[in-house]
PDB file of C-alpha atoms in Angstrom:
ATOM      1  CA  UNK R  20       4.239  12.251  -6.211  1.00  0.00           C
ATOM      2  CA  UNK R  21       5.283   9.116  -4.579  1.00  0.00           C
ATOM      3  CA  UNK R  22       3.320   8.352  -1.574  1.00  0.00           C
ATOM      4  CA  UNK R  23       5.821   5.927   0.762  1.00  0.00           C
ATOM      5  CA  UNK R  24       3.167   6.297   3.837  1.00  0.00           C
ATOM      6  CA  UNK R  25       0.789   3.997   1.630  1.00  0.00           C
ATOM      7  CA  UNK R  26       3.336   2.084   0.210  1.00  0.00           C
ATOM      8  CA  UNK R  27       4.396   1.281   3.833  1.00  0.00           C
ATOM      9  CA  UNK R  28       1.056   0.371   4.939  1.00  0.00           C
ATOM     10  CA  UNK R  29       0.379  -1.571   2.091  1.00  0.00           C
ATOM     11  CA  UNK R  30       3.763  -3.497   2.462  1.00  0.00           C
ATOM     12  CA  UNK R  31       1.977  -4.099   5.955  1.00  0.00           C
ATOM     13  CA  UNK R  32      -0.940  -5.424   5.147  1.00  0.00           C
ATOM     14  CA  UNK R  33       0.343  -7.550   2.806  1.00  0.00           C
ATOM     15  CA  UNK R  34       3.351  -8.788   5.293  1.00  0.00           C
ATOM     16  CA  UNK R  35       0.714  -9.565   7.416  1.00  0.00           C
ATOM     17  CA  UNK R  36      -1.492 -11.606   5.037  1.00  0.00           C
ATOM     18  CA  UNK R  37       1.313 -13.896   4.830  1.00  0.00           C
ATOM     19  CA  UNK R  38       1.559 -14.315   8.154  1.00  0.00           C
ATOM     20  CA  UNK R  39       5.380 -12.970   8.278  1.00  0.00           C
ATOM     21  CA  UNK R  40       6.984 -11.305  10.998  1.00  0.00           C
ATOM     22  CA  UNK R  41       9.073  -8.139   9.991  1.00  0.00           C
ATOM     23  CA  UNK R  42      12.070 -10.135  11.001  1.00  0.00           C
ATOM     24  CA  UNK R  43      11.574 -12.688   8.144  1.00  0.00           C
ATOM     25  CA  UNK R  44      10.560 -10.256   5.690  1.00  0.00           C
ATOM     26  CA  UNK R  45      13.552  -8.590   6.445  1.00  0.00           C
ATOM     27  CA  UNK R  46      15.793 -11.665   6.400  1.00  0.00           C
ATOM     28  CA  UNK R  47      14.023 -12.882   3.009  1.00  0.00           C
ATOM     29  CA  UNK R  48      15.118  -9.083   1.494  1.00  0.00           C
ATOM     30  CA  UNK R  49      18.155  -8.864   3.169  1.00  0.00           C
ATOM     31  CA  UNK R  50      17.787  -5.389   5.202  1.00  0.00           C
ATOM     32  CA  UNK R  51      17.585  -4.805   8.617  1.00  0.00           C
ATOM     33  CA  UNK R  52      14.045  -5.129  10.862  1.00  0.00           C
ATOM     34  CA  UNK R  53      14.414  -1.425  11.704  1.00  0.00           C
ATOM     35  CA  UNK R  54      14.986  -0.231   8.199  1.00  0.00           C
ATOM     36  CA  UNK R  55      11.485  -2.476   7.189  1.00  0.00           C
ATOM     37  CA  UNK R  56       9.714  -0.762  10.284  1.00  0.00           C
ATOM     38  CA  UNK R  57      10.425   2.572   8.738  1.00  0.00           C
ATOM     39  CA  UNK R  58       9.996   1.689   5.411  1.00  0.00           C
ATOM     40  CA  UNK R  59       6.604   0.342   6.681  1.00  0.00           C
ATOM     41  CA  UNK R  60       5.862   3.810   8.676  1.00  0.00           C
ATOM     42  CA  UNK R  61       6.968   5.831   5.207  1.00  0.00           C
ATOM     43  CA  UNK R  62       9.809   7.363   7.413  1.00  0.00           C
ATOM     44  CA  UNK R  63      12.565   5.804   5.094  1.00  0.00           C
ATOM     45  CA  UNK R  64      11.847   5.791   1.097  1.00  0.00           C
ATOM     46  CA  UNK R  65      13.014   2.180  -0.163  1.00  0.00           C
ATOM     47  CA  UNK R  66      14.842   1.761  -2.837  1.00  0.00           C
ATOM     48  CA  UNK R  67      13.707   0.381  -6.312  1.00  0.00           C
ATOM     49  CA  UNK R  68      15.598  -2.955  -5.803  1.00  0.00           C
ATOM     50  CA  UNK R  69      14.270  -3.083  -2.284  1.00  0.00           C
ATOM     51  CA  UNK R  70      10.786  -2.669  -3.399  1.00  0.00           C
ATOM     52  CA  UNK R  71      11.207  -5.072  -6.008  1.00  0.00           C
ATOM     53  CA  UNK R  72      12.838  -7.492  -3.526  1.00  0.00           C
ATOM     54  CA  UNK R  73       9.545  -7.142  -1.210  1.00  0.00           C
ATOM     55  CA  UNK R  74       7.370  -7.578  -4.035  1.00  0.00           C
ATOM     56  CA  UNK R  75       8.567 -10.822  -4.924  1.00  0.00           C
ATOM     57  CA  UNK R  76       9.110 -11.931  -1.085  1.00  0.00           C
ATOM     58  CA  UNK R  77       5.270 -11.334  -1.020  1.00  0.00           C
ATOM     59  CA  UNK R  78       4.468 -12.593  -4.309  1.00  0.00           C
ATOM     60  CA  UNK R  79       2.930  -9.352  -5.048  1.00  0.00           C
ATOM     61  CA  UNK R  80       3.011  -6.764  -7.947  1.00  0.00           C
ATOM     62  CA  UNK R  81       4.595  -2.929  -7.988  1.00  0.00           C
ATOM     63  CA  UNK R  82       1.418  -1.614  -8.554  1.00  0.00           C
ATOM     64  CA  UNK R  83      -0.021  -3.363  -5.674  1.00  0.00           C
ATOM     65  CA  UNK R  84       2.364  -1.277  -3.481  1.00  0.00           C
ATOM     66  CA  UNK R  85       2.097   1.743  -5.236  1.00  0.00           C
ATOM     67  CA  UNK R  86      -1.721   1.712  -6.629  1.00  0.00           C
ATOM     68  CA  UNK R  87      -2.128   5.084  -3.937  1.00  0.00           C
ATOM     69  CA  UNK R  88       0.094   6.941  -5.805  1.00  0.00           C
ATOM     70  CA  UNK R  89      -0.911   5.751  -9.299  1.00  0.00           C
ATOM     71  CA  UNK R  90      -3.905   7.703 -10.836  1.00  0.00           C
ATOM     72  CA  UNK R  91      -4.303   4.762 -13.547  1.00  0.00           C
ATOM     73  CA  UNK R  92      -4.485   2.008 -11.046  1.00  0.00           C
ATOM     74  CA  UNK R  93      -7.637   4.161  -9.866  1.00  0.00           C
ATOM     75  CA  UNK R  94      -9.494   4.162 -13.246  1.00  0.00           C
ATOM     76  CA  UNK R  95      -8.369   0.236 -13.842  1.00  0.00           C
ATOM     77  CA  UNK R  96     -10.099  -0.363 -10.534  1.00  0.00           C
ATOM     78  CA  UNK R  97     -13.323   2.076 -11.590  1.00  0.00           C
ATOM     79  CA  UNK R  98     -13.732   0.605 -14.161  1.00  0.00           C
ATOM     80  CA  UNK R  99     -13.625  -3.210 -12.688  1.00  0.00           C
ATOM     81  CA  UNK R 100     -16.468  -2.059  -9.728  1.00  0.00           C
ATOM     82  CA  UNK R 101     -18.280  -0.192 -12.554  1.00  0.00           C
ATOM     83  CA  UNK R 102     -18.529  -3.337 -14.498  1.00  0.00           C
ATOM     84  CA  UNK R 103     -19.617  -5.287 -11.709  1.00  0.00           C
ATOM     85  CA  UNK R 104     -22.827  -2.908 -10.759  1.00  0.00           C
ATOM     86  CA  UNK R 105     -23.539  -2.825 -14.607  1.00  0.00           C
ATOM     87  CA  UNK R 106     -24.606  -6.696 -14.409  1.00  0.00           C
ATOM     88  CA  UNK R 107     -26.603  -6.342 -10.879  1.00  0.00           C
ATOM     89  CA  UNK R 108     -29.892  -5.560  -9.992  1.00  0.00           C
ATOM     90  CA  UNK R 109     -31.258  -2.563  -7.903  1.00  0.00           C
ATOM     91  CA  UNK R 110     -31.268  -5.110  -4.957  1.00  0.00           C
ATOM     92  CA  UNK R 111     -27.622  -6.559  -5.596  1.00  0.00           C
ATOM     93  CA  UNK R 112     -25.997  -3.206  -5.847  1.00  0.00           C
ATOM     94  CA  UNK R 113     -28.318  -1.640  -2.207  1.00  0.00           C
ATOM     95  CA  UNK R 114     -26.783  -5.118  -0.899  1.00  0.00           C
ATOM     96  CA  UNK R 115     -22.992  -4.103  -2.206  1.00  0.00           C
ATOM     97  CA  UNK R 116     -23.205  -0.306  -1.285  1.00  0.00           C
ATOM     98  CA  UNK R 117     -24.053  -1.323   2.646  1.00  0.00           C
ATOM     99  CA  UNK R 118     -21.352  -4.366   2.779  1.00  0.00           C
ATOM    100  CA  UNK R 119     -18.597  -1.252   1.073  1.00  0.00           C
ATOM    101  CA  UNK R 120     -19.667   0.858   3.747  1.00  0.00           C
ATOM    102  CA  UNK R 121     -18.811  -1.235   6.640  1.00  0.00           C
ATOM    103  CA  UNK R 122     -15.426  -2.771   5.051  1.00  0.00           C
ATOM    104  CA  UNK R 123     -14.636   1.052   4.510  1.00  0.00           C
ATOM    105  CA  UNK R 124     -15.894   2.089   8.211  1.00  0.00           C
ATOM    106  CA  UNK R 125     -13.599  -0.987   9.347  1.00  0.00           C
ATOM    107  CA  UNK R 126     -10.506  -0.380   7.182  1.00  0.00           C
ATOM    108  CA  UNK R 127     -10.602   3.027   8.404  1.00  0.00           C
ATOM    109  CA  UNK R 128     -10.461   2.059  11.906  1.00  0.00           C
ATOM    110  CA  UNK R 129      -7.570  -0.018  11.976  1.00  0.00           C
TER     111      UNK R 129
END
């Protein structure tokens, strides 16, 4: 199952990374600002071209819109942090595990 709320937020917080107002993201993709807002809010499903057009207005890939609704993108990401632990010490990964705690308590909170 698609999930468009995430895709909206990421589409967000990736607008917003770039510094670009929903009116020039809109402009650069060529729909309206309201349509972005709801595509944004996951009230309004995008279409593939308009995804695609949003990827490449934020130099970004699919899955990096979609990785929410993408069980592989999961694993692939797993598998990266699981590799990273596997080369730290006790210390290192008591040092990881409290700064992942308060990105997640942050992230949460927004």
């Amino acid at each position: 199952m698609i999930d468009y709320v995430s895709i909206g937020k990421n589409i967000r917080k990736h607008r917003r990374r770039l510094g670009l107002t929903q009116e020039v993201l809109s402009e650069q993709v060529s729909i309206s600002i309201p349509h972005l807002s709801r595509i944004e809010t996951g009230s309004a499903n995008p279409s593939l071209q308009t995804l695609v057009d949003i990827c490449n207005a934020l130099d970004i890939t699919i899955d990096n819109l979609m990785q929410e609704s993408l069980p592989a993108a999961k694993y692939t990401v797993q598998g990266r942090l699981g590799a990273l632990l596997a080369e730290c010490s006790v210390e290192e990964m008591d040092m990881l595990a409290e700064v992942a705690e308060v990105i997640l308590r942050n992230t949460r909170n927004q």
